[in-house]
């Protein structure tokens, strides 16, 4: 499946801000607060794109949320559009869970811990046996996706995995898969809950690049 840049959360937020600004201008608003908030959010989005550290990215997202809340206070009639911005921030934050590079093997309740990273310079982080075990988890997720979308993907490779411990654990997994007879390989994010006697695919989606 071809990637669609129109689904990029950052671009969607910019489009929503443009529309908000246009409506504010059309209404001949005398309140400069709207434009100031919009410009502040734009600047923070630029910083977000330039930030290479995924933990810091999440901090930036929290700062943007604060500005979005303030934007809603001065534009309560734009709640629907502002909620679309919030949704895209949630998508960004969720995506970062698949990219976090925490300290290896530190399992703490409430924080993700690295299980596997194909590109890590640390041999321990890219253990082949771990990759094979994670492929089984990826297969569970892709089978769920196949049934839901009436398609037939097969797992190709595991890219990275983080685990969140508490009352069982949630596996945040990034992997690649391809449709039978098709050369293109797609990247997927999935979260799978493993509890006592229960395994549940919480989410799975194709990564838009």
CSV table of C-alpha atoms in Angstrom, one decimal:
chain,number,residue,atom,x,y,z
A,1,UNK,CA,0.0,0.0,0.0
A,2,UNK,CA,1.4,3.4,-0.9
A,3,UNK,CA,2.0,5.9,1.8
A,4,UNK,CA,-0.2,9.0,1.9
A,5,UNK,CA,1.5,12.2,3.1
A,6,UNK,CA,-1.9,13.8,3.5
A,7,UNK,CA,-2.3,11.6,6.6
A,8,UNK,CA,0.8,12.9,8.3
A,9,UNK,CA,-0.3,14.2,11.7
A,10,UNK,CA,1.9,17.3,11.6
A,11,UNK,CA,0.5,18.4,8.2
A,12,UNK,CA,-3.0,17.7,9.3
A,13,UNK,CA,-2.5,20.0,12.3
A,14,UNK,CA,-1.0,22.7,10.1
A,15,UNK,CA,-4.1,22.5,7.8
A,16,UNK,CA,-6.4,22.8,10.7
A,17,UNK,CA,-4.5,25.9,12.0
A,18,UNK,CA,-4.7,27.4,8.5
A,19,UNK,CA,-8.5,27.0,8.4
A,20,UNK,CA,-8.9,28.4,12.0
A,21,UNK,CA,-6.8,31.4,11.0
A,22,UNK,CA,-8.8,31.9,7.8
A,23,UNK,CA,-12.1,31.8,9.7
A,24,UNK,CA,-10.8,34.1,12.4
A,25,UNK,CA,-9.7,36.6,9.7
A,26,UNK,CA,-13.0,36.3,7.9
A,27,UNK,CA,-14.8,37.1,11.1
A,28,UNK,CA,-12.7,40.2,11.4
A,29,UNK,CA,-11.8,39.3,15.0
A,30,UNK,CA,-10.3,42.1,17.0
A,31,UNK,CA,-8.8,39.6,19.5
A,32,UNK,CA,-5.1,39.0,18.7
A,33,UNK,CA,-5.1,36.0,21.0
A,34,UNK,CA,-6.2,33.5,18.3
A,35,UNK,CA,-3.4,34.5,15.9
A,36,UNK,CA,-0.8,34.5,18.7
A,37,UNK,CA,-1.8,31.0,19.9
A,38,UNK,CA,-1.8,29.7,16.3
A,39,UNK,CA,1.7,31.1,15.7
A,40,UNK,CA,2.9,29.6,19.0
A,41,UNK,CA,1.6,26.2,18.0
A,42,UNK,CA,3.3,26.4,14.6
A,43,UNK,CA,6.6,27.2,16.2
A,44,UNK,CA,6.3,24.3,18.6
A,45,UNK,CA,5.4,22.0,15.7
A,46,UNK,CA,8.6,23.1,13.9
A,47,UNK,CA,10.6,22.3,17.1
A,48,UNK,CA,8.9,18.9,17.3
A,49,UNK,CA,10.0,18.0,13.8
A,50,UNK,CA,13.6,19.0,14.5
A,51,UNK,CA,13.8,17.1,17.8
A,52,UNK,CA,15.6,13.8,17.3
A,53,UNK,CA,15.0,12.5,20.9
A,54,UNK,CA,11.6,10.8,21.2
A,55,UNK,CA,11.3,11.4,24.9
A,56,UNK,CA,11.8,15.1,24.3
A,57,UNK,CA,9.2,14.9,21.5
A,58,UNK,CA,6.6,13.8,24.0
A,59,UNK,CA,7.5,16.7,26.2
A,60,UNK,CA,7.0,19.0,23.2
A,61,UNK,CA,3.6,17.4,22.5
A,62,UNK,CA,2.5,18.2,26.0
A,63,UNK,CA,3.5,21.9,25.5
A,64,UNK,CA,1.5,22.0,22.3
A,65,UNK,CA,-1.5,20.5,24.1
A,66,UNK,CA,-1.3,23.4,26.6
A,67,UNK,CA,-1.4,25.9,23.8
A,68,UNK,CA,-4.3,24.1,22.1
A,69,UNK,CA,-6.3,24.2,25.3
A,70,UNK,CA,-5.7,28.0,25.5
A,71,UNK,CA,-6.7,28.3,21.8
A,72,UNK,CA,-10.0,26.6,22.6
A,73,UNK,CA,-10.6,29.0,25.5
A,74,UNK,CA,-10.5,32.0,23.1
A,75,UNK,CA,-12.4,30.1,20.4
A,76,UNK,CA,-14.9,27.8,22.0
A,77,UNK,CA,-17.0,27.7,18.8
A,78,UNK,CA,-14.0,25.9,17.1
A,79,UNK,CA,-14.1,23.0,19.5
A,80,UNK,CA,-14.7,20.4,16.7
A,81,UNK,CA,-11.6,21.6,14.7
A,82,UNK,CA,-9.5,21.9,17.8
A,83,UNK,CA,-10.4,18.3,18.8
A,84,UNK,CA,-9.1,17.2,15.4
A,85,UNK,CA,-5.7,18.7,16.4
A,86,UNK,CA,-5.8,16.9,19.7
A,87,UNK,CA,-6.4,13.6,17.9
A,88,UNK,CA,-3.4,14.1,15.8
A,89,UNK,CA,-1.3,14.9,18.8
A,90,UNK,CA,-2.4,11.6,20.3
A,91,UNK,CA,-1.4,9.8,17.1
A,92,UNK,CA,2.1,11.4,17.3
A,93,UNK,CA,2.5,10.5,21.0
A,94,UNK,CA,1.4,6.9,20.4
A,95,UNK,CA,3.8,6.6,17.4
A,96,UNK,CA,6.7,7.6,19.7
A,97,UNK,CA,6.1,4.6,21.9
A,98,UNK,CA,7.4,2.4,19.0
A,99,UNK,CA,10.5,4.5,18.7
A,100,UNK,CA,11.6,5.0,22.3
A,101,UNK,CA,15.1,3.8,23.0
A,102,UNK,CA,15.1,3.4,26.8
A,103,UNK,CA,17.9,1.8,28.9
A,104,UNK,CA,18.0,-2.0,28.0
A,105,UNK,CA,16.4,-4.5,30.4
A,106,UNK,CA,15.0,-2.0,32.9
A,107,UNK,CA,11.5,-3.2,33.6
A,108,UNK,CA,9.6,-0.6,35.6
A,109,UNK,CA,5.8,-0.3,35.9
A,110,UNK,CA,4.6,2.7,34.0
A,111,UNK,CA,7.6,3.1,31.7
A,112,UNK,CA,8.5,1.3,28.4
A,113,UNK,CA,11.5,-1.0,28.4
A,114,UNK,CA,13.5,-2.0,25.3
A,115,UNK,CA,13.0,-5.6,24.2
A,116,UNK,CA,14.5,-5.5,20.7
A,117,UNK,CA,16.0,-3.0,18.3
A,118,UNK,CA,17.3,-4.3,15.0
A,119,UNK,CA,19.5,-1.2,14.4
A,120,UNK,CA,21.0,-1.1,17.9
A,121,UNK,CA,24.8,-1.2,18.2
A,122,UNK,CA,24.4,-3.4,21.3
A,123,UNK,CA,24.3,-7.0,20.4
A,124,UNK,CA,22.1,-7.8,23.4
A,125,UNK,CA,19.4,-5.5,22.0
A,126,UNK,CA,19.2,-7.4,18.6
A,127,UNK,CA,19.3,-10.9,19.8
A,128,UNK,CA,18.2,-13.3,17.0
A,129,UNK,CA,16.2,-15.5,19.4
A,130,UNK,CA,14.3,-12.4,20.6
A,131,UNK,CA,13.5,-11.5,17.0
A,132,UNK,CA,12.1,-15.0,16.3
A,133,UNK,CA,9.9,-14.8,19.4
A,134,UNK,CA,8.7,-11.4,18.4
A,135,UNK,CA,7.8,-12.6,14.9
A,136,UNK,CA,5.2,-14.8,16.6
A,137,UNK,CA,3.7,-11.8,18.2
A,138,UNK,CA,3.8,-9.9,14.9
A,139,UNK,CA,2.0,-12.9,13.2
A,140,UNK,CA,-0.8,-12.6,15.8
A,141,UNK,CA,-1.2,-9.0,15.0
A,142,UNK,CA,-1.1,-9.4,11.2
A,143,UNK,CA,-3.6,-12.2,11.3
A,144,UNK,CA,-5.9,-9.9,13.2
A,145,UNK,CA,-5.3,-7.2,10.5
A,146,UNK,CA,-5.8,-9.6,7.7
A,147,UNK,CA,-9.2,-10.8,9.0
A,148,UNK,CA,-10.3,-7.2,9.6
A,149,UNK,CA,-9.4,-5.9,6.1
A,150,UNK,CA,-9.9,-9.1,4.0
A,151,UNK,CA,-6.3,-9.1,2.9
A,152,UNK,CA,-3.3,-11.4,3.2
A,153,UNK,CA,-0.1,-9.9,4.6
A,154,UNK,CA,2.8,-12.1,5.8
A,155,UNK,CA,5.4,-10.9,8.4
A,156,UNK,CA,8.8,-10.1,6.9
A,157,UNK,CA,10.9,-8.7,9.7
A,158,UNK,CA,10.8,-7.2,13.2
A,159,UNK,CA,12.2,-3.7,13.6
A,160,UNK,CA,11.8,-2.9,17.3
A,161,UNK,CA,9.8,-3.7,20.4
A,162,UNK,CA,9.2,-2.1,23.7
A,163,UNK,CA,7.3,-3.6,26.7
A,164,UNK,CA,5.2,-1.9,29.2
A,165,UNK,CA,4.8,-3.9,32.4
A,166,UNK,CA,1.8,-3.8,34.7
A,167,UNK,CA,-1.0,-6.4,35.3
A,168,UNK,CA,0.6,-8.4,32.6
A,169,UNK,CA,2.3,-6.4,29.9
A,170,UNK,CA,1.7,-4.5,26.6
A,171,UNK,CA,4.1,-5.2,23.7
A,172,UNK,CA,4.6,-2.2,21.4
A,173,UNK,CA,5.9,-3.7,18.2
A,174,UNK,CA,7.1,-2.3,14.9
A,175,UNK,CA,7.5,-4.8,12.1
A,176,UNK,CA,7.4,-5.1,8.3
A,177,UNK,CA,5.0,-7.3,6.2
A,178,UNK,CA,4.0,-7.7,2.6
A,179,UNK,CA,1.1,-9.0,0.7
A,180,UNK,CA,1.5,-12.3,-1.2
A,181,UNK,CA,2.7,-11.7,-4.7
A,182,UNK,CA,3.4,-8.0,-4.1
A,183,UNK,CA,7.0,-6.6,-3.9
A,184,UNK,CA,6.2,-3.6,-1.7
A,185,UNK,CA,6.9,-4.0,2.0
A,186,UNK,CA,4.8,-2.0,4.5
A,187,UNK,CA,5.7,-1.1,8.1
A,188,UNK,CA,3.2,-1.7,10.9
A,189,UNK,CA,2.8,-0.6,14.5
A,190,UNK,CA,0.9,-2.8,16.8
A,191,UNK,CA,0.2,-3.0,20.6
A,192,UNK,CA,-0.6,-6.4,22.0
A,193,UNK,CA,-1.8,-7.0,25.6
A,194,UNK,CA,-0.6,-10.2,27.3
A,195,UNK,CA,-2.4,-11.0,30.5
A,196,UNK,CA,-3.1,-14.2,32.5
A,197,UNK,CA,-4.8,-16.4,30.0
A,198,UNK,CA,-5.5,-13.5,27.6
A,199,UNK,CA,-3.8,-12.1,24.5
A,200,UNK,CA,-5.5,-9.1,22.8
A,201,UNK,CA,-4.4,-7.1,19.8
A,202,UNK,CA,-5.2,-3.6,21.0
A,203,UNK,CA,-4.3,-1.8,17.8
A,204,UNK,CA,-2.5,-2.3,14.5
A,205,UNK,CA,-1.9,0.2,11.8
A,206,UNK,CA,0.3,0.9,8.8
A,207,UNK,CA,3.0,3.5,9.4
A,208,UNK,CA,2.6,6.5,7.1
A,209,UNK,CA,6.1,7.6,5.9
